[in-house]
């Protein structure tokens, strides 16, 4: 008992040191527990992946080949370590023949896609920038009709991973997020995603999965980092200082667009069984003696463009890829025009929300469903676009929807969540 009293007396007499020691031990214990939980998640994912590796393959079958486009600079230079610890072991245990291609500089992924050979799957390991570069390089190929049929996997390793919310279960744990995304690639379930083709007269086309932004909210969002010293107030401060420099911040342009196109029925995923021999002989003889009459091809109807002059705070052209499972009657993209009659207070409030969710609509915004759009901007002072969170110089462009152009691996759990949210 005397020893216990002596310990408490010592702690009381040296309470500063005791408090510091408790804080250090608490932080260390929490850190060690987090590392233990991460190791458990990795072990469980590897056990699940090993089951795929133990599956038998036929004598005429070959190992699945995967090309991984890895951006080591993503996530502030941590992407390479995250991939090697959390994704690479899962792919190797599953028996996938992996070829890892690392990018060295911005824009290299576009050039690498021009040299890519045929593969069973393409895996993009990085963030929004890497994803946008790979998609653009892939669809710029002369033989893109063949290569666009390759299923694509996305492993979220970047600071911004917008597509991950549409494909994988959302998790605050980085390890769980990466391992579950890698396992969804092995399971093989895919969803079709729309693609936007953004083409100007001067540059090659750029392709996007989510959309294009042009306007005041985009301009302010790119300058928020300048006010880092204001802490949690930097977002509101950036919008307020922007309104002091210029108000109202309206953007004028000429907009032309085409109406949505009815969506054709989905093609069957399973190949129908081949008819028996007698039926095939009968059908061939019938076609020989009674050849089918070929119908004259109908001339395509001319495109009916609708035009209007717009004055808006911000223009957004977006796809429906946030919920790719949702059934839609038309193939369309959404053109959103934010009202230019907002007060400064509303501009600050709505702009703060848009920083967290750039594609969120503000009050009194008008929307147009279209299959294609042409945006004619003034020659000077047009500013910049954000195309899938990547900055491009703003110029007159034509935006066309390529419906269900690419197929991405998706987790079954996330697919079910999105289906229930319809």
mmCIF file of N, CA, C and O in Angstrom, residues 305-400:
data_model
loop_
_atom_site.group_PDB
_atom_site.id
_atom_site.type_symbol
_atom_site.label_atom_id
_atom_site.label_comp_id
_atom_site.label_asym_id
_atom_site.label_seq_id
_atom_site.Cartn_x
_atom_site.Cartn_y
_atom_site.Cartn_z
ATOM 1 N N UNK A 305 -30.150 22.039 -83.924
ATOM 2 C CA UNK A 305 -29.503 22.754 -82.829
ATOM 3 C C UNK A 305 -30.404 23.886 -82.347
ATOM 4 O O UNK A 305 -31.035 24.579 -83.147
ATOM 5 N N UNK A 306 -30.463 24.050 -81.051
ATOM 6 C CA UNK A 306 -31.146 25.181 -80.434
ATOM 7 C C UNK A 306 -30.095 26.104 -79.846
ATOM 8 O O UNK A 306 -29.154 25.642 -79.190
ATOM 9 N N UNK A 307 -30.239 27.388 -80.055
ATOM 10 C CA UNK A 307 -29.225 28.357 -79.625
ATOM 11 C C UNK A 307 -29.834 29.384 -78.679
ATOM 12 O O UNK A 307 -31.027 29.707 -78.766
ATOM 13 N N UNK A 308 -28.981 29.896 -77.789
ATOM 14 C CA UNK A 308 -29.402 30.950 -76.867
ATOM 15 C C UNK A 308 -28.156 31.645 -76.327
ATOM 16 O O UNK A 308 -27.091 31.028 -76.196
ATOM 17 N N UNK A 309 -28.288 32.916 -76.024
ATOM 18 C CA UNK A 309 -27.230 33.666 -75.350
ATOM 19 C C UNK A 309 -27.437 33.533 -73.854
ATOM 20 O O UNK A 309 -28.572 33.660 -73.354
ATOM 21 N N UNK A 310 -26.361 33.280 -73.128
ATOM 22 C CA UNK A 310 -26.480 33.032 -71.696
ATOM 23 C C UNK A 310 -25.666 34.044 -70.913
ATOM 24 O O UNK A 310 -24.646 34.559 -71.369
ATOM 25 N N UNK A 311 -26.139 34.356 -69.728
ATOM 26 C CA UNK A 311 -25.422 35.156 -68.747
ATOM 27 C C UNK A 311 -25.553 34.417 -67.423
ATOM 28 O O UNK A 311 -26.658 34.297 -66.883
ATOM 29 N N UNK A 312 -24.456 33.900 -66.925
ATOM 30 C CA UNK A 312 -24.518 33.006 -65.773
ATOM 31 C C UNK A 312 -23.344 33.243 -64.835
ATOM 32 O O UNK A 312 -22.292 33.759 -65.246
ATOM 33 N N UNK A 313 -23.540 32.856 -63.591
ATOM 34 C CA UNK A 313 -22.451 32.911 -62.617
ATOM 35 C C UNK A 313 -21.467 31.778 -62.863
ATOM 36 O O UNK A 313 -20.256 31.945 -62.735
ATOM 37 N N UNK A 314 -22.003 30.599 -63.221
ATOM 38 C CA UNK A 314 -21.159 29.465 -63.565
ATOM 39 C C UNK A 314 -21.928 28.498 -64.447
ATOM 40 O O UNK A 314 -23.126 28.269 -64.245
ATOM 41 N N UNK A 315 -21.234 27.941 -65.419
ATOM 42 C CA UNK A 315 -21.806 26.935 -66.310
ATOM 43 C C UNK A 315 -21.141 25.588 -66.021
ATOM 44 O O UNK A 315 -19.914 25.513 -65.905
ATOM 45 N N UNK A 316 -21.960 24.556 -65.928
ATOM 46 C CA UNK A 316 -21.456 23.204 -65.674
ATOM 47 C C UNK A 316 -22.080 22.248 -66.680
ATOM 48 O O UNK A 316 -23.301 22.284 -66.896
ATOM 49 N N UNK A 317 -21.251 21.426 -67.284
ATOM 50 C CA UNK A 317 -21.722 20.340 -68.149
ATOM 51 C C UNK A 317 -21.297 19.038 -67.470
ATOM 52 O O UNK A 317 -20.104 18.796 -67.288
ATOM 53 N N UNK A 318 -22.253 18.210 -67.082
ATOM 54 C CA UNK A 318 -21.935 17.024 -66.282
ATOM 55 C C UNK A 318 -22.644 15.787 -66.829
ATOM 56 O O UNK A 318 -23.671 15.880 -67.510
ATOM 57 N N UNK A 319 -22.071 14.642 -66.514
ATOM 58 C CA UNK A 319 -22.663 13.355 -66.873
ATOM 59 C C UNK A 319 -23.519 12.841 -65.712
ATOM 60 O O UNK A 319 -23.603 13.465 -64.653
ATOM 61 N N UNK A 320 -24.109 11.665 -65.919
ATOM 62 C CA UNK A 320 -24.887 11.008 -64.868
ATOM 63 C C UNK A 320 -24.069 9.906 -64.186
ATOM 64 O O UNK A 320 -24.642 8.969 -63.626
ATOM 65 N N UNK A 321 -22.748 10.015 -64.224
ATOM 66 C CA UNK A 321 -21.903 8.941 -63.698
ATOM 67 C C UNK A 321 -21.861 8.871 -62.175
ATOM 68 O O UNK A 321 -21.255 7.948 -61.630
ATOM 69 N N UNK A 322 -22.462 9.836 -61.502
ATOM 70 C CA UNK A 322 -22.511 9.724 -60.032
ATOM 71 C C UNK A 322 -23.311 8.511 -59.615
ATOM 72 O O UNK A 322 -23.048 7.910 -58.577
ATOM 73 N N UNK A 323 -24.319 8.160 -60.407
ATOM 74 C CA UNK A 323 -25.094 6.945 -60.164
ATOM 75 C C UNK A 323 -25.233 6.205 -61.490
ATOM 76 O O UNK A 323 -26.242 6.327 -62.186
ATOM 77 N N UNK A 324 -24.202 5.443 -61.876
ATOM 78 C CA UNK A 324 -24.250 4.773 -63.186
ATOM 79 C C UNK A 324 -25.260 3.641 -63.265
ATOM 80 O O UNK A 324 -25.552 3.149 -64.363
ATOM 81 N N UNK A 325 -25.802 3.224 -62.122
ATOM 82 C CA UNK A 325 -26.749 2.100 -62.109
ATOM 83 C C UNK A 325 -28.161 2.573 -62.419
ATOM 84 O O UNK A 325 -29.009 1.790 -62.848
ATOM 85 N N UNK A 326 -28.428 3.848 -62.221
ATOM 86 C CA UNK A 326 -29.786 4.378 -62.378
ATOM 87 C C UNK A 326 -30.273 4.212 -63.817
ATOM 88 O O UNK A 326 -29.549 4.501 -64.773
ATOM 89 N N UNK A 327 -31.497 3.726 -63.967
ATOM 90 C CA UNK A 327 -32.080 3.531 -65.298
ATOM 91 C C UNK A 327 -32.592 4.855 -65.840
ATOM 92 O O UNK A 327 -33.265 5.617 -65.157
ATOM 93 N N UNK A 328 -32.254 5.129 -67.111
ATOM 94 C CA UNK A 328 -32.672 6.375 -67.755
ATOM 95 C C UNK A 328 -33.230 6.059 -69.132
ATOM 96 O O UNK A 328 -32.755 5.150 -69.818
ATOM 97 N N UNK A 329 -34.227 6.824 -69.532
ATOM 98 C CA UNK A 329 -34.848 6.612 -70.842
ATOM 99 C C UNK A 329 -34.024 7.231 -71.961
ATOM 100 O O UNK A 329 -34.060 6.761 -73.098
ATOM 101 N N UNK A 330 -33.286 8.310 -71.652
ATOM 102 C CA UNK A 330 -32.516 9.009 -72.670
ATOM 103 C C UNK A 330 -31.031 8.985 -72.314
ATOM 104 O O UNK A 330 -30.657 8.909 -71.140
ATOM 105 N N UNK A 331 -30.196 9.048 -73.345
ATOM 106 C CA UNK A 331 -28.766 9.272 -73.169
ATOM 107 C C UNK A 331 -28.544 10.778 -73.207
ATOM 108 O O UNK A 331 -28.751 11.415 -74.260
ATOM 109 N N UNK A 332 -28.152 11.345 -72.090
ATOM 110 C CA UNK A 332 -28.047 12.803 -72.033
ATOM 111 C C UNK A 332 -26.988 13.227 -71.027
ATOM 112 O O UNK A 332 -26.592 12.472 -70.137
ATOM 113 N N UNK A 333 -26.538 14.464 -71.217
ATOM 114 C CA UNK A 333 -25.716 15.147 -70.230
ATOM 115 C C UNK A 333 -26.515 16.343 -69.720
ATOM 116 O O UNK A 333 -27.514 16.739 -70.332
ATOM 117 N N UNK A 334 -26.079 16.907 -68.618
ATOM 118 C CA UNK A 334 -26.836 17.982 -67.974
ATOM 119 C C UNK A 334 -26.032 19.277 -68.057
ATOM 120 O O UNK A 334 -24.879 19.333 -67.601
ATOM 121 N N UNK A 335 -26.642 20.311 -68.636
ATOM 122 C CA UNK A 335 -26.036 21.645 -68.678
ATOM 123 C C UNK A 335 -26.719 22.479 -67.596
ATOM 124 O O UNK A 335 -27.931 22.690 -67.638
ATOM 125 N N UNK A 336 -25.939 22.944 -66.637
ATOM 126 C CA UNK A 336 -26.476 23.709 -65.518
ATOM 127 C C UNK A 336 -25.999 25.145 -65.610
ATOM 128 O O UNK A 336 -24.796 25.404 -65.759
ATOM 129 N N UNK A 337 -26.932 26.083 -65.518
ATOM 130 C CA UNK A 337 -26.631 27.516 -65.547
ATOM 131 C C UNK A 337 -27.022 28.116 -64.205
ATOM 132 O O UNK A 337 -28.210 28.188 -63.868
ATOM 133 N N UNK A 338 -26.013 28.517 -63.432
ATOM 134 C CA UNK A 338 -26.285 29.120 -62.127
ATOM 135 C C UNK A 338 -26.774 30.555 -62.301
ATOM 136 O O UNK A 338 -26.264 31.299 -63.156
ATOM 137 N N UNK A 339 -27.731 30.919 -61.480
ATOM 138 C CA UNK A 339 -28.335 32.250 -61.579
ATOM 139 C C UNK A 339 -27.289 33.335 -61.314
ATOM 140 O O UNK A 339 -26.448 33.209 -60.417
ATOM 141 N N UNK A 340 -27.355 34.412 -62.094
ATOM 142 C CA UNK A 340 -26.429 35.532 -61.902
ATOM 143 C C UNK A 340 -27.016 36.635 -61.035
ATOM 144 O O UNK A 340 -26.470 37.748 -60.975
ATOM 145 N N UNK A 341 -28.127 36.330 -60.351
ATOM 146 C CA UNK A 341 -28.784 37.347 -59.513
ATOM 147 C C UNK A 341 -28.540 37.119 -58.021
ATOM 148 O O UNK A 341 -29.266 37.633 -57.190
ATOM 149 N N UNK A 342 -27.516 36.343 -57.670
ATOM 150 C CA UNK A 342 -27.216 36.082 -56.268
ATOM 151 C C UNK A 342 -26.651 37.325 -55.597
ATOM 152 O O UNK A 342 -25.947 38.125 -56.219
ATOM 153 N N UNK A 343 -26.923 37.459 -54.309
ATOM 154 C CA UNK A 343 -26.282 38.503 -53.511
ATOM 155 C C UNK A 343 -24.893 38.020 -53.101
ATOM 156 O O UNK A 343 -24.544 36.844 -53.270
ATOM 157 N N UNK A 344 -24.101 38.919 -52.536
ATOM 158 C CA UNK A 344 -22.753 38.553 -52.106
ATOM 159 C C UNK A 344 -22.818 37.483 -51.017
ATOM 160 O O UNK A 344 -22.024 36.528 -51.007
ATOM 161 N N UNK A 345 -23.755 37.622 -50.099
ATOM 162 C CA UNK A 345 -23.902 36.625 -49.033
ATOM 163 C C UNK A 345 -24.247 35.250 -49.584
ATOM 164 O O UNK A 345 -23.687 34.235 -49.150
ATOM 165 N N UNK A 346 -25.167 35.212 -50.546
ATOM 166 C CA UNK A 346 -25.521 33.936 -51.165
ATOM 167 C C UNK A 346 -24.341 33.361 -51.956
ATOM 168 O O UNK A 346 -24.126 32.147 -51.978
ATOM 169 N N UNK A 347 -23.569 34.242 -52.590
ATOM 170 C CA UNK A 347 -22.398 33.806 -53.346
ATOM 171 C C UNK A 347 -21.394 33.120 -52.407
ATOM 172 O O UNK A 347 -20.837 32.056 -52.751
ATOM 173 N N UNK A 348 -21.168 33.682 -51.235
ATOM 174 C CA UNK A 348 -20.224 33.091 -50.275
ATOM 175 C C UNK A 348 -20.761 31.767 -49.743
ATOM 176 O O UNK A 348 -20.027 30.773 -49.661
ATOM 177 N N UNK A 349 -22.045 31.730 -49.401
ATOM 178 C CA UNK A 349 -22.639 30.510 -48.840
ATOM 179 C C UNK A 349 -22.650 29.374 -49.857
ATOM 180 O O UNK A 349 -22.227 28.253 -49.567
ATOM 181 N N UNK A 350 -23.135 29.655 -51.060
ATOM 182 C CA UNK A 350 -23.208 28.620 -52.083
ATOM 183 C C UNK A 350 -21.806 28.196 -52.548
ATOM 184 O O UNK A 350 -21.573 27.023 -52.837
ATOM 185 N N UNK A 351 -20.890 29.141 -52.603
ATOM 186 C CA UNK A 351 -19.527 28.804 -53.008
ATOM 187 C C UNK A 351 -18.840 27.891 -52.010
ATOM 188 O O UNK A 351 -18.070 26.997 -52.399
ATOM 189 N N UNK A 352 -19.121 28.088 -50.718
ATOM 190 C CA UNK A 352 -18.551 27.202 -49.694
ATOM 191 C C UNK A 352 -19.060 25.775 -49.869
ATOM 192 O O UNK A 352 -18.307 24.813 -49.705
ATOM 193 N N UNK A 353 -20.337 25.628 -50.223
ATOM 194 C CA UNK A 353 -20.887 24.294 -50.465
ATOM 195 C C UNK A 353 -20.260 23.659 -51.702
ATOM 196 O O UNK A 353 -19.974 22.462 -51.716
ATOM 197 N N UNK A 354 -20.022 24.475 -52.737
ATOM 198 C CA UNK A 354 -19.488 23.928 -53.984
ATOM 199 C C UNK A 354 -18.040 23.474 -53.855
ATOM 200 O O UNK A 354 -17.574 22.656 -54.649
ATOM 201 N N UNK A 355 -17.321 24.010 -52.874
ATOM 202 C CA UNK A 355 -15.948 23.534 -52.662
ATOM 203 C C UNK A 355 -15.967 22.064 -52.248
ATOM 204 O O UNK A 355 -15.127 21.263 -52.666
ATOM 205 N N UNK A 356 -16.944 21.686 -51.422
ATOM 206 C CA UNK A 356 -17.060 20.294 -50.980
ATOM 207 C C UNK A 356 -17.646 19.408 -52.064
ATOM 208 O O UNK A 356 -17.246 18.246 -52.219
ATOM 209 N N UNK A 357 -18.602 19.945 -52.834
ATOM 210 C CA UNK A 357 -19.246 19.171 -53.902
ATOM 211 C C UNK A 357 -19.387 20.075 -55.128
ATOM 212 O O UNK A 357 -20.378 20.786 -55.283
ATOM 213 N N UNK A 358 -18.361 20.081 -56.012
ATOM 214 C CA UNK A 358 -18.367 21.044 -57.127
ATOM 215 C C UNK A 358 -19.567 20.924 -58.051
ATOM 216 O O UNK A 358 -19.956 21.910 -58.678
ATOM 217 N N UNK A 359 -20.153 19.735 -58.188
ATOM 218 C CA UNK A 359 -21.264 19.546 -59.123
ATOM 219 C C UNK A 359 -22.630 19.783 -58.469
ATOM 220 O O UNK A 359 -23.660 19.552 -59.096
ATOM 221 N N UNK A 360 -22.645 20.252 -57.228
ATOM 222 C CA UNK A 360 -23.923 20.504 -56.551
ATOM 223 C C UNK A 360 -24.581 21.744 -57.144
ATOM 224 O O UNK A 360 -23.921 22.759 -57.413
ATOM 225 N N UNK A 361 -25.899 21.671 -57.311
ATOM 226 C CA UNK A 361 -26.634 22.787 -57.908
ATOM 227 C C UNK A 361 -27.049 23.788 -56.838
ATOM 228 O O UNK A 361 -27.417 23.411 -55.729
ATOM 229 N N UNK A 362 -26.995 25.065 -57.179
ATOM 230 C CA UNK A 362 -27.456 26.091 -56.255
ATOM 231 C C UNK A 362 -28.937 26.357 -56.510
ATOM 232 O O UNK A 362 -29.528 25.875 -57.479
ATOM 233 N N UNK A 363 -29.535 27.149 -55.641
ATOM 234 C CA UNK A 363 -30.950 27.492 -55.808
ATOM 235 C C UNK A 363 -31.133 28.362 -57.057
ATOM 236 O O UNK A 363 -30.266 29.149 -57.425
ATOM 237 N N UNK A 364 -32.265 28.191 -57.697
ATOM 238 C CA UNK A 364 -32.638 28.951 -58.893
ATOM 239 C C UNK A 364 -31.734 28.660 -60.093
ATOM 240 O O UNK A 364 -31.681 29.461 -61.032
ATOM 241 N N UNK A 365 -31.040 27.530 -60.070
ATOM 242 C CA UNK A 365 -30.221 27.155 -61.230
ATOM 243 C C UNK A 365 -31.120 26.492 -62.273
ATOM 244 O O UNK A 365 -32.004 25.710 -61.942
ATOM 245 N N UNK A 366 -30.870 26.794 -63.539
ATOM 246 C CA UNK A 366 -31.646 26.178 -64.618
ATOM 247 C C UNK A 366 -30.826 25.053 -65.239
ATOM 248 O O UNK A 366 -29.595 25.140 -65.327
ATOM 249 N N UNK A 367 -31.515 23.998 -65.681
ATOM 250 C CA UNK A 367 -30.842 22.828 -66.235
ATOM 251 C C UNK A 367 -31.405 22.504 -67.610
ATOM 252 O O UNK A 367 -32.600 22.666 -67.863
ATOM 253 N N UNK A 368 -30.517 22.020 -68.484
ATOM 254 C CA UNK A 368 -30.883 21.621 -69.838
ATOM 255 C C UNK A 368 -30.325 20.233 -70.089
ATOM 256 O O UNK A 368 -29.134 19.988 -69.874
ATOM 257 N N UNK A 369 -31.178 19.306 -70.498
ATOM 258 C CA UNK A 369 -30.731 17.974 -70.887
ATOM 259 C C UNK A 369 -30.364 18.010 -72.373
ATOM 260 O O UNK A 369 -31.145 18.480 -73.197
ATOM 261 N N UNK A 370 -29.174 17.511 -72.705
ATOM 262 C CA UNK A 370 -28.713 17.576 -74.089
ATOM 263 C C UNK A 370 -27.819 16.392 -74.397
ATOM 264 O O UNK A 370 -27.285 15.736 -73.494
ATOM 265 N N UNK A 371 -27.659 16.113 -75.687
ATOM 266 C CA UNK A 371 -26.732 15.068 -76.120
ATOM 267 C C UNK A 371 -25.436 15.663 -76.657
ATOM 268 O O UNK A 371 -24.424 14.968 -76.762
ATOM 269 N N UNK A 372 -25.461 16.948 -77.012
ATOM 270 C CA UNK A 372 -24.268 17.654 -77.476
ATOM 271 C C UNK A 372 -24.487 19.137 -77.231
ATOM 272 O O UNK A 372 -25.628 19.612 -77.160
ATOM 273 N N UNK A 373 -23.386 19.866 -77.106
ATOM 274 C CA UNK A 373 -23.477 21.305 -76.867
ATOM 275 C C UNK A 373 -22.270 21.991 -77.474
ATOM 276 O O UNK A 373 -21.165 21.428 -77.519
ATOM 277 N N UNK A 374 -22.500 23.202 -77.939
ATOM 278 C CA UNK A 374 -21.426 24.034 -78.476
ATOM 279 C C UNK A 374 -21.394 25.327 -77.682
ATOM 280 O O UNK A 374 -22.420 26.019 -77.568
ATOM 281 N N UNK A 375 -20.236 25.638 -77.130
ATOM 282 C CA UNK A 375 -20.085 26.803 -76.269
ATOM 283 C C UNK A 375 -19.116 27.774 -76.936
ATOM 284 O O UNK A 375 -17.942 27.458 -77.130
ATOM 285 N N UNK A 376 -19.626 28.949 -77.304
ATOM 286 C CA UNK A 376 -18.807 29.980 -77.941
ATOM 287 C C UNK A 376 -18.509 31.071 -76.928
ATOM 288 O O UNK A 376 -19.425 31.763 -76.456
ATOM 289 N N UNK A 377 -17.227 31.230 -76.595
ATOM 290 C CA UNK A 377 -16.799 32.180 -75.579
ATOM 291 C C UNK A 377 -16.202 33.420 -76.225
ATOM 292 O O UNK A 377 -15.759 33.386 -77.380
ATOM 293 N N UNK A 378 -16.154 34.521 -75.483
ATOM 294 C CA UNK A 378 -15.452 35.704 -76.000
ATOM 295 C C UNK A 378 -13.971 35.406 -76.200
ATOM 296 O O UNK A 378 -13.402 34.560 -75.514
ATOM 297 N N UNK A 379 -13.343 36.100 -77.131
ATOM 298 C CA UNK A 379 -11.961 35.787 -77.482
ATOM 299 C C UNK A 379 -10.992 36.128 -76.351
ATOM 300 O O UNK A 379 -9.947 35.495 -76.210
ATOM 301 N N UNK A 380 -11.294 37.139 -75.545
ATOM 302 C CA UNK A 380 -10.379 37.554 -74.492
ATOM 303 C C UNK A 380 -11.065 37.444 -73.135
ATOM 304 O O UNK A 380 -12.265 37.643 -72.990
ATOM 305 N N UNK A 381 -10.249 37.132 -72.120
ATOM 306 C CA UNK A 381 -10.747 37.106 -70.746
ATOM 307 C C UNK A 381 -11.694 35.985 -70.433
ATOM 308 O O UNK A 381 -12.541 36.118 -69.546
ATOM 309 N N UNK A 382 -11.595 34.857 -71.148
ATOM 310 C CA UNK A 382 -12.515 33.735 -70.897
ATOM 311 C C UNK A 382 -12.143 32.966 -69.637
ATOM 312 O O UNK A 382 -12.975 32.254 -69.082
ATOM 313 N N UNK A 383 -10.875 33.056 -69.212
ATOM 314 C CA UNK A 383 -10.486 32.368 -67.982
ATOM 315 C C UNK A 383 -10.065 30.929 -68.226
ATOM 316 O O UNK A 383 -9.381 30.617 -69.197
ATOM 317 N N UNK A 384 -10.516 30.049 -67.334
ATOM 318 C CA UNK A 384 -10.096 28.650 -67.388
ATOM 319 C C UNK A 384 -11.294 27.729 -67.153
ATOM 320 O O UNK A 384 -12.278 28.112 -66.520
ATOM 321 N N UNK A 385 -11.167 26.508 -67.700
ATOM 322 C CA UNK A 385 -12.109 25.426 -67.423
ATOM 323 C C UNK A 385 -11.534 24.533 -66.327
ATOM 324 O O UNK A 385 -10.322 24.451 -66.140
ATOM 325 N N UNK A 386 -12.406 23.826 -65.645
ATOM 326 C CA UNK A 386 -12.048 22.655 -64.853
ATOM 327 C C UNK A 386 -12.681 21.451 -65.542
ATOM 328 O O UNK A 386 -13.911 21.373 -65.633
ATOM 329 N N UNK A 387 -11.848 20.541 -66.037
ATOM 330 C CA UNK A 387 -12.346 19.318 -66.663
ATOM 331 C C UNK A 387 -11.916 18.156 -65.785
ATOM 332 O O UNK A 387 -10.729 17.835 -65.716
ATOM 333 N N UNK A 388 -12.873 17.573 -65.084
ATOM 334 C CA UNK A 388 -12.581 16.521 -64.092
ATOM 335 C C UNK A 388 -11.499 16.977 -63.123
ATOM 336 O O UNK A 388 -10.507 16.284 -62.867
ATOM 337 N N UNK A 389 -11.672 18.208 -62.597
ATOM 338 C CA UNK A 389 -10.775 18.797 -61.590
ATOM 339 C C UNK A 389 -9.383 19.117 -62.126
ATOM 340 O O UNK A 389 -8.459 19.364 -61.341
ATOM 341 N N UNK A 390 -9.204 19.119 -63.444
ATOM 342 C CA UNK A 390 -7.938 19.518 -64.056
ATOM 343 C C UNK A 390 -8.142 20.821 -64.828
ATOM 344 O O UNK A 390 -9.137 20.983 -65.531
ATOM 345 N N UNK A 391 -7.192 21.743 -64.696
ATOM 346 C CA UNK A 391 -7.344 23.076 -65.268
ATOM 347 C C UNK A 391 -6.918 23.121 -66.734
ATOM 348 O O UNK A 391 -5.858 22.611 -67.097
ATOM 349 N N UNK A 392 -7.761 23.748 -67.577
ATOM 350 C CA UNK A 392 -7.480 23.952 -68.991
ATOM 351 C C UNK A 392 -7.861 25.379 -69.356
ATOM 352 O O UNK A 392 -8.785 25.960 -68.763
ATOM 353 N N UNK A 393 -7.161 25.924 -70.346
ATOM 354 C CA UNK A 393 -7.494 27.262 -70.814
ATOM 355 C C UNK A 393 -8.868 27.249 -71.481
ATOM 356 O O UNK A 393 -9.169 26.378 -72.299
ATOM 357 N N UNK A 394 -9.692 28.223 -71.119
ATOM 358 C CA UNK A 394 -11.050 28.281 -71.654
ATOM 359 C C UNK A 394 -11.040 28.816 -73.080
ATOM 360 O O UNK A 394 -10.360 29.799 -73.395
ATOM 361 N N UNK A 395 -11.766 28.143 -73.945
ATOM 362 C CA UNK A 395 -11.926 28.544 -75.337
ATOM 363 C C UNK A 395 -13.237 27.954 -75.842
ATOM 364 O O UNK A 395 -13.890 27.164 -75.155
ATOM 365 N N UNK A 396 -13.623 28.343 -77.038
ATOM 366 C CA UNK A 396 -14.854 27.803 -77.620
ATOM 367 C C UNK A 396 -14.684 26.311 -77.881
ATOM 368 O O UNK A 396 -13.692 25.888 -78.482
ATOM 369 N N UNK A 397 -15.644 25.520 -77.411
ATOM 370 C CA UNK A 397 -15.540 24.061 -77.525
ATOM 371 C C UNK A 397 -16.890 23.466 -77.908
ATOM 372 O O UNK A 397 -17.938 24.094 -77.757
ATOM 373 N N UNK A 398 -16.812 22.231 -78.412
ATOM 374 C CA UNK A 398 -18.000 21.424 -78.641
ATOM 375 C C UNK A 398 -17.927 20.216 -77.723
ATOM 376 O O UNK A 398 -16.909 19.523 -77.695
ATOM 377 N N UNK A 399 -18.969 19.989 -76.963
ATOM 378 C CA UNK A 399 -19.019 18.890 -75.996
ATOM 379 C C UNK A 399 -20.047 17.873 -76.487
ATOM 380 O O UNK A 399 -21.216 18.227 -76.709
ATOM 381 N N UNK A 400 -19.617 16.631 -76.657
ATOM 382 C CA UNK A 400 -20.518 15.566 -77.103
ATOM 383 C C UNK A 400 -20.498 14.428 -76.094
ATOM 384 O O UNK A 400 -19.452 14.081 -75.538
#
